Amino acid sequence: MEQNKPRARPGFRRTNRATRWAGALLRWAHALALALTATEILLRPSAAWWSTARIASWVLTGVLLAAWVLLRIAQKRLLRQVDGPDRADDGPCYDDGPGCADDGPDCADRCGDSPDGGGAEDYGRAA
């Protein structure tokens, strides 16, 4: 995993851990909100606090979703900083970006194009 790399920064580890916790809490809050909503539809509880608990669970789900998205963006940004030097060694064609096809035959494998002319667009076609 990314966090086990020797040069991973403590900030990345902290963000990675917080992102995983936020994701786990988001899943549980969403499951709770779904369960409370299903219970309200099926059983129609008459307790005065029931609708407040159901609405609060959906609000909590929304807040946790926003927090998880922000943490995930920060995690991706830190991951790019950690992986930056490795990708710089690969040259400009380490992804399928716009300059990928213009980089010559030495980038063919990394860009998804094979030297014999078959590329990613030919994947799955019959011979």
PDB file of N, CA and C in Angstrom, residues 22-38 53-54 56-65:
ATOM      1  N   ALA A  22     -13.250   8.151   8.137  1.00  0.00           N
ATOM      2  CA  ALA A  22     -14.417   8.881   7.641  1.00  0.00           C
ATOM      3  C   ALA A  22     -15.232   8.007   6.698  1.00  0.00           C
ATOM      4  N   GLY A  23     -14.566   7.221   5.875  1.00  0.00           N
ATOM      5  CA  GLY A  23     -15.275   6.314   4.975  1.00  0.00           C
ATOM      6  C   GLY A  23     -16.051   5.247   5.731  1.00  0.00           C
ATOM      7  N   ALA A  24     -15.451   4.707   6.767  1.00  0.00           N
ATOM      8  CA  ALA A  24     -16.137   3.690   7.568  1.00  0.00           C
ATOM      9  C   ALA A  24     -17.344   4.291   8.295  1.00  0.00           C
ATOM     10  N   LEU A  25     -17.160   5.473   8.889  1.00  0.00           N
ATOM     11  CA  LEU A  25     -18.277   6.139   9.564  1.00  0.00           C
ATOM     12  C   LEU A  25     -19.379   6.501   8.578  1.00  0.00           C
ATOM     13  N   LEU A  26     -18.997   6.901   7.375  1.00  0.00           N
ATOM     14  CA  LEU A  26     -19.982   7.224   6.343  1.00  0.00           C
ATOM     15  C   LEU A  26     -20.820   5.998   5.987  1.00  0.00           C
ATOM     16  N   ARG A  27     -20.160   4.871   5.828  1.00  0.00           N
ATOM     17  CA  ARG A  27     -20.909   3.647   5.505  1.00  0.00           C
ATOM     18  C   ARG A  27     -21.894   3.283   6.611  1.00  0.00           C
ATOM     19  N   TRP A  28     -21.467   3.374   7.864  1.00  0.00           N
ATOM     20  CA  TRP A  28     -22.346   3.023   8.975  1.00  0.00           C
ATOM     21  C   TRP A  28     -23.489   4.021   9.123  1.00  0.00           C
ATOM     22  N   ALA A  29     -23.196   5.310   8.943  1.00  0.00           N
ATOM     23  CA  ALA A  29     -24.247   6.323   9.051  1.00  0.00           C
ATOM     24  C   ALA A  29     -25.272   6.146   7.928  1.00  0.00           C
ATOM     25  N   HIS A  30     -24.799   5.820   6.736  1.00  0.00           N
ATOM     26  CA  HIS A  30     -25.716   5.603   5.626  1.00  0.00           C
ATOM     27  C   HIS A  30     -26.580   4.363   5.871  1.00  0.00           C
ATOM     28  N   ALA A  31     -25.968   3.310   6.373  1.00  0.00           N
ATOM     29  CA  ALA A  31     -26.742   2.101   6.687  1.00  0.00           C
ATOM     30  C   ALA A  31     -27.791   2.394   7.763  1.00  0.00           C
ATOM     31  N   LEU A  32     -27.425   3.167   8.775  1.00  0.00           N
ATOM     32  CA  LEU A  32     -28.370   3.540   9.819  1.00  0.00           C
ATOM     33  C   LEU A  32     -29.519   4.365   9.251  1.00  0.00           C
ATOM     34  N   ALA A  33     -29.190   5.324   8.389  1.00  0.00           N
ATOM     35  CA  ALA A  33     -30.233   6.161   7.788  1.00  0.00           C
ATOM     36  C   ALA A  33     -31.183   5.326   6.941  1.00  0.00           C
ATOM     37  N   LEU A  34     -30.639   4.402   6.186  1.00  0.00           N
ATOM     38  CA  LEU A  34     -31.498   3.530   5.378  1.00  0.00           C
ATOM     39  C   LEU A  34     -32.378   2.642   6.254  1.00  0.00           C
ATOM     40  N   ALA A  35     -31.813   2.114   7.322  1.00  0.00           N
ATOM     41  CA  ALA A  35     -32.581   1.250   8.216  1.00  0.00           C
ATOM     42  C   ALA A  35     -33.694   2.026   8.916  1.00  0.00           C
ATOM     43  N   LEU A  36     -33.392   3.236   9.370  1.00  0.00           N
ATOM     44  CA  LEU A  36     -34.415   4.044  10.035  1.00  0.00           C
ATOM     45  C   LEU A  36     -35.521   4.442   9.061  1.00  0.00           C
ATOM     46  N   THR A  37     -35.149   4.752   7.831  1.00  0.00           N
ATOM     47  CA  THR A  37     -36.150   5.110   6.832  1.00  0.00           C
ATOM     48  C   THR A  37     -37.028   3.911   6.488  1.00  0.00           C
ATOM     49  N   ALA A  38     -36.427   2.747   6.329  1.00  0.00           N
ATOM     50  CA  ALA A  38     -37.204   1.545   6.036  1.00  0.00           C
ATOM     51  C   ALA A  38     -38.131   1.204   7.204  1.00  0.00           C
ATOM     52  N   ALA A  53     -34.827  11.567  14.723  1.00  0.00           N
ATOM     53  CA  ALA A  53     -33.686  10.641  14.623  1.00  0.00           C
ATOM     54  C   ALA A  53     -33.431  10.243  13.178  1.00  0.00           C
ATOM     55  N   ARG A  54     -34.507  10.036  12.422  1.00  0.00           N
ATOM     56  CA  ARG A  54     -34.348   9.652  11.019  1.00  0.00           C
ATOM     57  C   ARG A  54     -33.720  10.780  10.214  1.00  0.00           C
ATOM     58  N   ALA A  56     -31.945  13.267  11.403  1.00  0.00           N
ATOM     59  CA  ALA A  56     -30.581  13.486  11.897  1.00  0.00           C
ATOM     60  C   ALA A  56     -29.604  12.472  11.298  1.00  0.00           C
ATOM     61  N   SER A  57     -30.054  11.247  11.090  1.00  0.00           N
ATOM     62  CA  SER A  57     -29.159  10.255  10.492  1.00  0.00           C
ATOM     63  C   SER A  57     -28.817  10.612   9.050  1.00  0.00           C
ATOM     64  N   TRP A  58     -29.775  11.187   8.317  1.00  0.00           N
ATOM     65  CA  TRP A  58     -29.482  11.610   6.942  1.00  0.00           C
ATOM     66  C   TRP A  58     -28.590  12.838   6.919  1.00  0.00           C
ATOM     67  N   VAL A  59     -28.779  13.747   7.871  1.00  0.00           N
ATOM     68  CA  VAL A  59     -27.903  14.914   7.967  1.00  0.00           C
ATOM     69  C   VAL A  59     -26.479  14.463   8.293  1.00  0.00           C
ATOM     70  N   LEU A  60     -26.340  13.540   9.224  1.00  0.00           N
ATOM     71  CA  LEU A  60     -25.023  13.004   9.567  1.00  0.00           C
ATOM     72  C   LEU A  60     -24.367  12.344   8.359  1.00  0.00           C
ATOM     73  N   THR A  61     -25.144  11.628   7.570  1.00  0.00           N
ATOM     74  CA  THR A  61     -24.612  11.006   6.359  1.00  0.00           C
ATOM     75  C   THR A  61     -24.085  12.064   5.394  1.00  0.00           C
ATOM     76  N   GLY A  62     -24.825  13.141   5.216  1.00  0.00           N
ATOM     77  CA  GLY A  62     -24.382  14.222   4.329  1.00  0.00           C
ATOM     78  C   GLY A  62     -23.121  14.903   4.820  1.00  0.00           C
ATOM     79  N   VAL A  63     -23.048  15.161   6.120  1.00  0.00           N
ATOM     80  CA  VAL A  63     -21.855  15.796   6.687  1.00  0.00           C
ATOM     81  C   VAL A  63     -20.637  14.881   6.549  1.00  0.00           C
ATOM     82  N   LEU A  64     -20.819  13.611   6.827  1.00  0.00           N
ATOM     83  CA  LEU A  64     -19.703  12.667   6.685  1.00  0.00           C
ATOM     84  C   LEU A  64     -19.288  12.498   5.229  1.00  0.00           C
ATOM     85  N   LEU A  65     -20.237  12.561   4.319  1.00  0.00           N
ATOM     86  CA  LEU A  65     -19.896  12.485   2.897  1.00  0.00           C
ATOM     87  C   LEU A  65     -19.044  13.683   2.491  1.00  0.00           C
TER      88      LEU A  65
END
